[in-house]
C-alpha positions in Angstrom: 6.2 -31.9 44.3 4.1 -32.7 41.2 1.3 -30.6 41.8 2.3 -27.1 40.6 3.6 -28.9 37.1 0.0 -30.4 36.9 -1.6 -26.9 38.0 0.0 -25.3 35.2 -0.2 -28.0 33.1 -3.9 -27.9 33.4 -4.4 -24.3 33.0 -1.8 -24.5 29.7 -5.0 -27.5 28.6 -8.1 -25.3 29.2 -6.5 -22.3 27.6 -6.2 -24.3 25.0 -9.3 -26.0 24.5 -10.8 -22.5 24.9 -8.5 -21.3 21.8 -9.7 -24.0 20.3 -13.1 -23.5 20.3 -13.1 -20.4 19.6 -11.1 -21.0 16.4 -14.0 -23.5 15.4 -16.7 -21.4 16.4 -15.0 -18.7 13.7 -15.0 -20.4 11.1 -18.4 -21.9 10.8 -20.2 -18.9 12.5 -18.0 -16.2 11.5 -20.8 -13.5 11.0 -21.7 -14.3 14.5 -18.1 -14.2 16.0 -17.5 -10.9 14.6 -20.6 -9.6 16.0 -19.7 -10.7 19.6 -16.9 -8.3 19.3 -18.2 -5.3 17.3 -20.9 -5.3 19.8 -18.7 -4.3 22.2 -16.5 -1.7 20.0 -13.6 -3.7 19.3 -12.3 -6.3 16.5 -11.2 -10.0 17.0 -7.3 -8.2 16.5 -7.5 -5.7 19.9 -8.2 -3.0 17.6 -10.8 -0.2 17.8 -13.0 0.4 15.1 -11.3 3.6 13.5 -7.8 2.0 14.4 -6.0 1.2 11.9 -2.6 -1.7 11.2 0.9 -0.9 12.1 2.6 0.6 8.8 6.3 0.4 7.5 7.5 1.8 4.5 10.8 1.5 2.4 12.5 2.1 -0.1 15.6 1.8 -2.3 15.9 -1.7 -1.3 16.1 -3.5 -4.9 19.0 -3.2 -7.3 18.1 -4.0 -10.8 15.4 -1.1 -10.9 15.4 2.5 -11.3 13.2 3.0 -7.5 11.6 0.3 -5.2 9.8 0.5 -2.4 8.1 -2.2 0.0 5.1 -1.7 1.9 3.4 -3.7 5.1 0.2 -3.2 6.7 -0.7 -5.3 9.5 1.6 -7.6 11.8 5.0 -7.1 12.5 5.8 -9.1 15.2 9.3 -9.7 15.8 10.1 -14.1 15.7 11.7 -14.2 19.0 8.5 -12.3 20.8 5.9 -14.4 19.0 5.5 -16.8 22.1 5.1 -13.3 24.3 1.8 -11.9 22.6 -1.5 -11.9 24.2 -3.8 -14.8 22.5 -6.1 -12.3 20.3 -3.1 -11.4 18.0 -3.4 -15.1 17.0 -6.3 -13.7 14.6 -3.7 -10.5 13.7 -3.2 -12.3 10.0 0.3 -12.0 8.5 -1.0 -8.6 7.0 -0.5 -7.0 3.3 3.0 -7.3 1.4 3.1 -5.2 -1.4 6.4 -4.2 -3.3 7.1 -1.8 -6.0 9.8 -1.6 -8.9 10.2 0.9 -11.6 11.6 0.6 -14.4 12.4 3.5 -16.7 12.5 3.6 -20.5 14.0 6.5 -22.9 11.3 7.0 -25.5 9.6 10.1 -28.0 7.1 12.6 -27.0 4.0 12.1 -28.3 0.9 14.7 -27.7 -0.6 13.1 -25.3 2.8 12.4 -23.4 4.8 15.8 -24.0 6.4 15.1 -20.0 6.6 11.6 -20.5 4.4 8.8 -18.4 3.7 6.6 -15.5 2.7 3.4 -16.4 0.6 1.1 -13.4 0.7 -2.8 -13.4 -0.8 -4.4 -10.6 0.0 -8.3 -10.2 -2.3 -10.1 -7.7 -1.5 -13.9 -8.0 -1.6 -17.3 -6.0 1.6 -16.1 -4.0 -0.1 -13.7 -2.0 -3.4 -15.3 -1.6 -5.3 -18.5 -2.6 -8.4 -16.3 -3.8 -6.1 -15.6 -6.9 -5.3 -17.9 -9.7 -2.4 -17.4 -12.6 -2.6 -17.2 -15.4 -4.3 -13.8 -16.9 -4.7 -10.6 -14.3 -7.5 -11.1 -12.6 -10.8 -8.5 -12.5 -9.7 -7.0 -9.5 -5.9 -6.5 -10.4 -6.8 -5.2 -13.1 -9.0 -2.7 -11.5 -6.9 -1.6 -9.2 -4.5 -1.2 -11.7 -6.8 1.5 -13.5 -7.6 3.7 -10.2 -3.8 3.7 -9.3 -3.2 5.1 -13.1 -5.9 7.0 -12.8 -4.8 8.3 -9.7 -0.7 8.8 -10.3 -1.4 10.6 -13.7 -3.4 13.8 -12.8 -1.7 16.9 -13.8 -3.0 18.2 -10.4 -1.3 16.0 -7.5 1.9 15.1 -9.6 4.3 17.2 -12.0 6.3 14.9 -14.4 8.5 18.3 -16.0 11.4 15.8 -14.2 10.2 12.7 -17.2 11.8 15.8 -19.7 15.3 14.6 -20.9 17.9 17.3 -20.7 20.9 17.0 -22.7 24.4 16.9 -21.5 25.5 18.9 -24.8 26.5 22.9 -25.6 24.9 22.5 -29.0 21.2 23.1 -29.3 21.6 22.1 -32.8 22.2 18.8 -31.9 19.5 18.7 -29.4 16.7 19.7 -31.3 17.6 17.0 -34.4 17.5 14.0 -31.9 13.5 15.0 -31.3 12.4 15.3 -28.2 12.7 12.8 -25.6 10.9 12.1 -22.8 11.3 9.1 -19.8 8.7 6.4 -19.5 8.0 5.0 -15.9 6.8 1.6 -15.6 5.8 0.6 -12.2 5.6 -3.0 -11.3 3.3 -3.9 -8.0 3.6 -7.0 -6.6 1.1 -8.2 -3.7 3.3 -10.8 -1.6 0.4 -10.9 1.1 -3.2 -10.6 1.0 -4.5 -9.5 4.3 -7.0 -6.6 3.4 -6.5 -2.9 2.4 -4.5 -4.2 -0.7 -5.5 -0.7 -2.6 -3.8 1.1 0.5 -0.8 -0.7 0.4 0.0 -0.3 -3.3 -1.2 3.2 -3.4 1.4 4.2 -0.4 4.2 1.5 -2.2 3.6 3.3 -5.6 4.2 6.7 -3.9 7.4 5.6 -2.6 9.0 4.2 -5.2 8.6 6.9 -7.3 10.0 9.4 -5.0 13.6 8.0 -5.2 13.3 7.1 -8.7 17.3 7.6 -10.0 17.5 8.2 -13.7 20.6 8.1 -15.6 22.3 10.9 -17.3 22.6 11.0 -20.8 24.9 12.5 -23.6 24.6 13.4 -27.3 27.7 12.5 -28.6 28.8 14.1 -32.0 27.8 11.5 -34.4 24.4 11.5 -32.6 24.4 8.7 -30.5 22.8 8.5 -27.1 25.0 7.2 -24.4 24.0 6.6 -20.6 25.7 7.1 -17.9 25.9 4.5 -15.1 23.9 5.4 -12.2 25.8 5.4 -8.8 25.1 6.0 -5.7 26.0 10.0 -6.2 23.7 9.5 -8.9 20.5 12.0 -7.5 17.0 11.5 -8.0 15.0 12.8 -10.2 12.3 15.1 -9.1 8.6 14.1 -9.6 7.1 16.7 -7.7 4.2 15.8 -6.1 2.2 19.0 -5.8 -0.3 16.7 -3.1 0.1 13.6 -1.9 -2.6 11.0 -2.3 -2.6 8.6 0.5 -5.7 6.3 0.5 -8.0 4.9 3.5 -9.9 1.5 3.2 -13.0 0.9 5.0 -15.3 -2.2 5.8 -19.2 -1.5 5.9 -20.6 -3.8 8.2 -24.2 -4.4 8.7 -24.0 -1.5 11.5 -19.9 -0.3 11.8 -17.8 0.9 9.7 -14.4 -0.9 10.3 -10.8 1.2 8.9 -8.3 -0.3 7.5 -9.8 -4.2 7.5 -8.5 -7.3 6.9 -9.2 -10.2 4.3 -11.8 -11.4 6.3 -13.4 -8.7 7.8 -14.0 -7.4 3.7 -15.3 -10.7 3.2 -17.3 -10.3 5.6 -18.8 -7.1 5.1 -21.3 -6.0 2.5 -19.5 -3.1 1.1 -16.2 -1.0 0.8 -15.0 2.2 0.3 -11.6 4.1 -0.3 -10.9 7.4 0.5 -7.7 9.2 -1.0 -6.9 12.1 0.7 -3.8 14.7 -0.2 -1.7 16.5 2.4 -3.6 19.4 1.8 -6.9 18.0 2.6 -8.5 17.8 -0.7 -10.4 14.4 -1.3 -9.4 13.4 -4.8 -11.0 9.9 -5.2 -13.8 8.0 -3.3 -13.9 4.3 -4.5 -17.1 2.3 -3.3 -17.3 -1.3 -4.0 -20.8 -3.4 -2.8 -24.2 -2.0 -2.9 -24.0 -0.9 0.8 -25.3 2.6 0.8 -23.4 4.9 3.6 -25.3 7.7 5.1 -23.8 11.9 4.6 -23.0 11.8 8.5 -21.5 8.3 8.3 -19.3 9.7 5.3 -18.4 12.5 6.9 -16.9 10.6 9.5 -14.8 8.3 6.7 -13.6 11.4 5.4 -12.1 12.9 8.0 -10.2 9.9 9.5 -8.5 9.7 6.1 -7.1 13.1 6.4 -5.9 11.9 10.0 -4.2 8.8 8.0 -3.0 10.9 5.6 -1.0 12.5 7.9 0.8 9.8 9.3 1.8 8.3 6.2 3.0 11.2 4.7 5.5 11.5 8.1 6.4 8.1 7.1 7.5 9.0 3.5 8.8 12.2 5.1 11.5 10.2 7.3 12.3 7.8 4.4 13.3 10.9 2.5 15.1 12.3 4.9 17.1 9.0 5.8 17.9 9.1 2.2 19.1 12.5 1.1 
Protein backbone atom coordinates (compact mmCIF):
# COMPACT_ATOMS: atom_id res chain seq x y z
CA UNK A 1 0.00 0.00 0.00
CA UNK A 2 2.98 2.26 0.59
CA UNK A 3 4.64 1.88 -2.50
CA UNK A 4 2.94 4.21 -4.96
CA UNK A 5 3.31 7.17 -2.14
CA UNK A 6 7.12 6.27 -2.16
CA UNK A 7 7.04 6.05 -6.10
CA UNK A 8 5.93 9.43 -6.30
CA UNK A 9 7.60 10.54 -3.51
CA UNK A 10 10.73 9.67 -5.14
CA UNK A 11 10.08 11.05 -8.44
CA UNK A 12 8.81 14.59 -6.55
CA UNK A 13 12.92 14.13 -4.88
CA UNK A 14 14.81 13.70 -8.22
CA UNK A 15 12.78 16.36 -9.90
CA UNK A 16 13.92 18.26 -7.43
CA UNK A 17 17.42 17.64 -7.02
CA UNK A 18 17.56 18.15 -10.87
CA UNK A 19 15.94 21.72 -10.30
CA UNK A 20 18.34 22.13 -8.04
CA UNK A 21 21.23 21.66 -9.89
CA UNK A 22 20.31 23.29 -12.47
CA UNK A 23 19.62 26.42 -10.42
CA UNK A 24 23.36 26.13 -9.08
CA UNK A 25 24.81 25.41 -12.29
CA UNK A 26 23.17 29.03 -13.39
CA UNK A 27 24.45 30.96 -11.34
CA UNK A 28 28.01 30.14 -11.32
CA UNK A 29 28.20 29.16 -15.03
CA UNK A 30 25.60 31.37 -16.34
CA UNK A 31 27.34 32.13 -19.73
CA UNK A 32 27.42 28.45 -20.16
CA UNK A 33 23.80 27.78 -19.20
CA UNK A 34 22.56 30.16 -21.57
CA UNK A 35 24.51 28.72 -24.30
CA UNK A 36 23.00 25.14 -23.69
CA UNK A 37 19.81 26.73 -24.64
CA UNK A 38 20.45 29.25 -27.45
CA UNK A 39 22.26 26.46 -29.06
CA UNK A 40 19.28 24.89 -29.59
CA UNK A 41 17.03 28.21 -30.56
CA UNK A 42 15.31 28.73 -27.43
CA UNK A 43 15.73 30.72 -23.99
CA UNK A 44 15.88 29.27 -20.42
CA UNK A 45 11.90 30.95 -20.28
CA UNK A 46 10.30 28.59 -23.32
CA UNK A 47 10.62 31.45 -25.50
CA UNK A 48 11.96 31.70 -29.11
CA UNK A 49 14.59 33.99 -29.88
CA UNK A 50 12.37 36.81 -31.70
CA UNK A 51 9.45 36.03 -29.12
CA UNK A 52 8.87 38.45 -27.10
CA UNK A 53 6.99 38.80 -22.99
CA UNK A 54 3.30 38.78 -22.54
CA UNK A 55 2.12 42.64 -22.46
CA UNK A 56 -0.71 44.41 -20.53
CA UNK A 57 -1.43 47.89 -20.63
CA UNK A 58 -3.75 50.29 -18.57
CA UNK A 59 -4.77 53.15 -17.89
CA UNK A 60 -6.85 55.66 -15.82
CA UNK A 61 -6.19 53.62 -12.84
CA UNK A 62 -4.79 56.54 -10.42
CA UNK A 63 -6.84 59.31 -9.01
CA UNK A 64 -4.76 62.19 -7.87
CA UNK A 65 -3.34 62.76 -11.49
CA UNK A 66 -4.40 64.20 -14.63
CA UNK A 67 -3.58 60.45 -16.72
CA UNK A 68 -1.91 57.20 -15.46
CA UNK A 69 -1.16 54.32 -16.99
CA UNK A 70 0.55 50.93 -15.84
CA UNK A 71 2.64 48.80 -17.93
CA UNK A 72 3.91 44.90 -17.43
CA UNK A 73 6.16 43.02 -19.54
CA UNK A 74 6.98 39.62 -18.71
CA UNK A 75 4.99 37.07 -16.25
CA UNK A 76 1.56 37.20 -15.46
CA UNK A 77 0.76 34.19 -13.98
CA UNK A 78 -2.31 34.06 -12.15
CA UNK A 79 -1.50 32.93 -7.93
CA UNK A 80 -3.85 30.09 -7.94
CA UNK A 81 -2.13 28.48 -11.31
CA UNK A 82 1.44 29.02 -10.02
CA UNK A 83 1.70 25.31 -8.76
CA UNK A 84 0.31 24.21 -12.53
CA UNK A 85 3.28 25.68 -14.77
CA UNK A 86 5.84 23.67 -16.38
CA UNK A 87 9.27 23.91 -14.36
CA UNK A 88 11.14 26.43 -17.01
CA UNK A 89 8.76 29.31 -16.16
CA UNK A 90 10.56 29.06 -12.67
CA UNK A 91 13.33 31.24 -14.61
CA UNK A 92 10.22 33.49 -16.18
CA UNK A 93 11.35 36.52 -13.58
CA UNK A 94 8.58 38.63 -12.05
CA UNK A 95 9.02 40.80 -15.34
CA UNK A 96 9.06 44.86 -15.69
CA UNK A 97 6.52 47.13 -13.61
CA UNK A 98 6.48 50.43 -14.87
CA UNK A 99 3.70 53.10 -14.03
CA UNK A 100 3.05 56.55 -15.27
CA UNK A 101 1.39 59.70 -13.69
CA UNK A 102 0.90 63.08 -15.23
CA UNK A 103 0.56 65.84 -13.72
CA UNK A 104 -0.57 69.10 -15.48
CA UNK A 105 0.36 72.71 -14.68
CA UNK A 106 -1.26 76.07 -16.10
CA UNK A 107 1.69 78.18 -17.03
CA UNK A 108 2.92 81.21 -19.99
CA UNK A 109 4.05 80.58 -23.42
CA UNK A 110 7.38 81.16 -23.90
CA UNK A 111 9.11 80.83 -27.62
CA UNK A 112 10.32 77.86 -27.31
CA UNK A 113 7.00 76.43 -25.78
CA UNK A 114 4.18 78.36 -27.81
CA UNK A 115 1.88 74.73 -27.43
CA UNK A 116 3.02 74.15 -24.14
CA UNK A 117 5.36 70.92 -23.04
CA UNK A 118 5.87 67.39 -22.00
CA UNK A 119 8.19 67.09 -19.34
CA UNK A 120 9.95 63.23 -18.75
CA UNK A 121 11.21 62.04 -15.33
CA UNK A 122 12.28 58.66 -15.10
CA UNK A 123 12.83 57.19 -11.36
CA UNK A 124 14.78 53.85 -11.30
CA UNK A 125 15.35 53.16 -7.51
CA UNK A 126 16.05 50.22 -4.93
CA UNK A 127 12.28 49.25 -5.17
CA UNK A 128 12.46 47.82 -8.40
CA UNK A 129 15.78 46.39 -8.38
CA UNK A 130 18.83 46.04 -6.11
CA UNK A 131 21.29 47.22 -9.04
CA UNK A 132 19.79 50.73 -8.04
CA UNK A 133 20.58 52.79 -5.07
CA UNK A 134 18.67 56.19 -3.67
CA UNK A 135 19.52 58.80 -3.38
CA UNK A 136 20.37 60.97 -6.73
CA UNK A 137 18.94 59.54 -10.33
CA UNK A 138 21.15 57.28 -11.41
CA UNK A 139 23.22 57.44 -15.02
CA UNK A 140 20.93 55.25 -16.54
CA UNK A 141 17.58 56.89 -15.32
CA UNK A 142 18.66 59.70 -16.25
CA UNK A 143 19.37 58.62 -19.61
CA UNK A 144 16.46 57.14 -20.33
CA UNK A 145 14.82 59.98 -19.13
CA UNK A 146 16.55 62.17 -22.10
CA UNK A 147 15.57 59.59 -25.05
CA UNK A 148 11.98 59.39 -23.75
CA UNK A 149 12.02 63.50 -23.94
CA UNK A 150 13.68 63.34 -26.81
CA UNK A 151 11.42 61.02 -28.15
CA UNK A 152 7.72 62.45 -26.88
CA UNK A 153 8.67 66.07 -27.97
CA UNK A 154 9.15 65.90 -31.83
CA UNK A 155 6.86 68.10 -33.63
CA UNK A 156 6.67 65.12 -36.14
CA UNK A 157 5.06 61.94 -34.07
CA UNK A 158 3.09 64.25 -31.58
CA UNK A 159 0.82 67.55 -31.91
CA UNK A 160 0.53 69.45 -28.61
CA UNK A 161 -2.15 72.31 -30.38
CA UNK A 162 -4.45 70.35 -27.40
CA UNK A 163 -1.54 72.02 -24.38
CA UNK A 164 -3.27 75.63 -25.98
CA UNK A 165 -5.70 76.94 -23.25
CA UNK A 166 -9.04 78.04 -24.61
CA UNK A 167 -11.09 80.34 -22.72
CA UNK A 168 -14.48 79.73 -21.50
CA UNK A 169 -15.24 83.65 -22.18
CA UNK A 170 -17.28 85.84 -25.16
CA UNK A 171 -14.73 88.57 -24.64
CA UNK A 172 -11.57 88.46 -26.56
CA UNK A 173 -10.58 91.47 -24.80
CA UNK A 174 -10.26 89.71 -21.82
CA UNK A 175 -8.47 86.87 -23.36
CA UNK A 176 -5.78 88.47 -24.91
CA UNK A 177 -4.84 90.74 -21.46
CA UNK A 178 -4.40 87.39 -19.39
CA UNK A 179 -1.36 86.49 -22.06
CA UNK A 180 -1.28 83.48 -23.40
CA UNK A 181 -1.44 80.34 -21.60
CA UNK A 182 -0.38 77.13 -22.33
CA UNK A 183 -0.52 73.56 -20.23
CA UNK A 184 2.62 71.92 -18.93
CA UNK A 185 2.67 67.99 -18.76
CA UNK A 186 4.86 66.47 -16.23
CA UNK A 187 5.13 62.86 -16.54
CA UNK A 188 6.28 60.81 -13.57
CA UNK A 189 7.70 57.11 -14.47
CA UNK A 190 8.12 54.84 -11.94
CA UNK A 191 9.99 51.37 -12.51
CA UNK A 192 8.26 48.91 -9.70
CA UNK A 193 10.20 45.85 -11.41
CA UNK A 194 13.38 45.46 -13.08
CA UNK A 195 13.15 42.48 -15.34
CA UNK A 196 14.71 43.80 -18.73
CA UNK A 197 13.37 45.99 -21.54
CA UNK A 198 12.77 48.77 -18.91
CA UNK A 199 13.10 51.48 -21.99
CA UNK A 200 10.12 49.47 -23.58
CA UNK A 201 8.01 49.54 -20.77
CA UNK A 202 8.17 53.20 -20.00
CA UNK A 203 8.17 54.22 -23.57
CA UNK A 204 4.59 52.18 -24.08
CA UNK A 205 3.51 53.46 -20.22
CA UNK A 206 4.36 57.07 -21.24
CA UNK A 207 2.24 56.64 -24.42
CA UNK A 208 -0.63 55.64 -22.46
CA UNK A 209 -0.87 57.99 -20.02
CA UNK A 210 -0.84 60.68 -22.14
CA UNK A 211 -3.62 59.55 -24.24
CA UNK A 212 -6.34 59.90 -21.49
CA UNK A 213 -4.77 62.82 -20.09
CA UNK A 214 -8.16 64.94 -18.66
CA UNK A 215 -7.53 68.62 -18.29
CA UNK A 216 -9.78 70.89 -16.50
CA UNK A 217 -11.74 73.62 -18.01
CA UNK A 218 -11.09 77.00 -17.16
CA UNK A 219 -12.89 80.47 -17.00
CA UNK A 220 -11.88 84.15 -17.08
CA UNK A 221 -14.03 85.67 -14.70
CA UNK A 222 -14.62 89.53 -14.93
CA UNK A 223 -12.15 90.73 -12.58
CA UNK A 224 -9.63 88.49 -14.22
CA UNK A 225 -9.22 85.70 -12.28
CA UNK A 226 -8.69 82.11 -13.50
CA UNK A 227 -11.00 79.59 -12.05
CA UNK A 228 -10.88 75.69 -12.73
CA UNK A 229 -13.42 73.56 -13.04
CA UNK A 230 -13.43 70.23 -11.32
CA UNK A 231 -12.81 67.49 -13.55
CA UNK A 232 -15.40 64.57 -13.54
CA UNK A 233 -15.83 61.75 -15.04
CA UNK A 234 -17.90 63.57 -18.12
CA UNK A 235 -14.88 65.58 -18.00
CA UNK A 236 -13.20 64.52 -21.81
CA UNK A 237 -9.81 64.17 -22.65
CA UNK A 238 -7.78 66.36 -24.18
CA UNK A 239 -6.41 65.57 -27.55
CA UNK A 240 -2.69 65.08 -28.00
CA UNK A 241 -2.65 63.83 -31.30
CA UNK A 242 -0.18 61.59 -32.06
CA UNK A 243 0.43 61.89 -35.80
CA UNK A 244 2.68 58.23 -35.33
CA UNK A 245 2.98 56.21 -32.65
CA UNK A 246 6.48 55.37 -31.29
CA UNK A 247 6.44 51.96 -29.82
CA UNK A 248 10.07 50.68 -29.00
CA UNK A 249 11.72 47.05 -29.34
CA UNK A 250 14.69 46.00 -26.98
CA UNK A 251 17.23 43.61 -28.10
CA UNK A 252 20.10 41.48 -26.46
CA UNK A 253 23.28 40.91 -28.72
CA UNK A 254 24.71 37.87 -27.70
CA UNK A 255 27.97 36.58 -28.71
CA UNK A 256 26.14 34.88 -31.81
CA UNK A 257 21.91 35.63 -31.36
CA UNK A 258 20.18 38.31 -31.07
CA UNK A 259 17.56 37.80 -28.32
CA UNK A 260 14.02 40.37 -28.35
CA UNK A 261 12.62 41.66 -25.76
CA UNK A 262 15.27 40.24 -22.89
CA UNK A 263 15.35 40.01 -19.46
CA UNK A 264 17.72 41.45 -16.61
CA UNK A 265 19.86 38.81 -16.97
CA UNK A 266 19.98 37.88 -20.41
CA UNK A 267 21.19 42.07 -20.81
CA UNK A 268 23.68 41.30 -18.31
CA UNK A 269 24.64 38.81 -20.06
CA UNK A 270 25.02 40.06 -23.37
CA UNK A 271 27.69 42.38 -24.75
CA UNK A 272 25.45 44.90 -26.33
CA UNK A 273 21.86 46.35 -26.82
CA UNK A 274 19.82 48.05 -29.06
CA UNK A 275 16.31 49.75 -29.23
CA UNK A 276 14.34 50.23 -32.06
CA UNK A 277 11.32 52.66 -32.07
CA UNK A 278 9.15 52.18 -34.74
CA UNK A 279 5.75 54.34 -35.58
CA UNK A 280 2.49 52.85 -36.85
CA UNK A 281 3.38 53.92 -40.14
CA UNK A 282 6.57 52.17 -40.36
CA UNK A 283 9.03 54.94 -40.05
CA UNK A 284 12.01 54.17 -37.70
CA UNK A 285 12.46 57.30 -35.61
CA UNK A 286 15.21 56.24 -33.05
CA UNK A 287 17.85 53.41 -32.92
CA UNK A 288 19.47 53.42 -29.41
CA UNK A 289 22.74 51.10 -29.17
CA UNK A 290 24.32 50.57 -25.89
CA UNK A 291 27.83 48.22 -25.67
CA UNK A 292 30.47 48.12 -28.25
CA UNK A 293 28.88 45.01 -29.97
CA UNK A 294 28.87 45.91 -33.62
CA UNK A 295 25.59 44.36 -35.50
CA UNK A 296 25.91 43.47 -39.07
CA UNK A 297 23.30 45.49 -42.11
CA UNK A 298 21.57 42.01 -42.59
CA UNK A 299 21.39 41.39 -38.86
CA UNK A 300 19.85 44.96 -38.50
CA UNK A 301 17.62 44.52 -40.97
CA UNK A 302 16.19 41.74 -39.27
CA UNK A 303 15.87 43.96 -35.82
CA UNK A 304 14.09 46.34 -37.81
CA UNK A 305 11.53 44.64 -39.12
CA UNK A 306 10.39 42.65 -36.04
CA UNK A 307 9.83 46.06 -34.38
CA UNK A 308 7.38 47.08 -36.89
CA UNK A 309 5.72 43.59 -36.15
CA UNK A 310 5.71 44.75 -32.29
CA UNK A 311 4.63 47.82 -33.17
CA UNK A 312 1.66 46.57 -34.31
CA UNK A 313 0.56 44.74 -31.49
CA UNK A 314 1.08 47.34 -29.07
CA UNK A 315 -0.58 49.81 -30.80
CA UNK A 316 -3.87 47.21 -30.89
CA UNK A 317 -3.29 47.21 -27.17
CA UNK A 318 -3.58 51.02 -26.78
CA UNK A 319 -6.25 50.72 -29.45
CA UNK A 320 -8.63 48.51 -27.14
CA UNK A 321 -7.76 50.63 -24.06
CA UNK A 322 -9.19 53.57 -25.94
CA UNK A 323 -11.91 52.07 -27.01
CA UNK A 324 -12.85 50.52 -23.47
CA UNK A 325 -12.58 54.11 -22.39
CA UNK A 326 -14.53 56.41 -24.71
Amino acid sequence: KGKPFFCLFSFHQKESNFLLQMETFRKIYPSEFYKKFLVHGVRPDGRSLNRCRTTSVNWGLFGGSNGSSFVKIGSSIPLEESSKIEPSSQWTGEGTCVTCAVVAELGLATPNTPNGQIVVNVELGPICSTKFKGGPPSEEAQSLGQFLNGIVNQSSLVSLDGLKVIWNSKSSEEKESVGPFVWYLYADLYCLNYDGSVVDASLISLIAALENVKLPELVLTKDKQVVALPITENTPAIKIEWKEYPIPLSFAIMEEDILSDPTNEEEELAIGQITIVATSKENIVSIRKSGGASLPDEKLKECIEKAKERCKQIVFLLQKQKNKHS
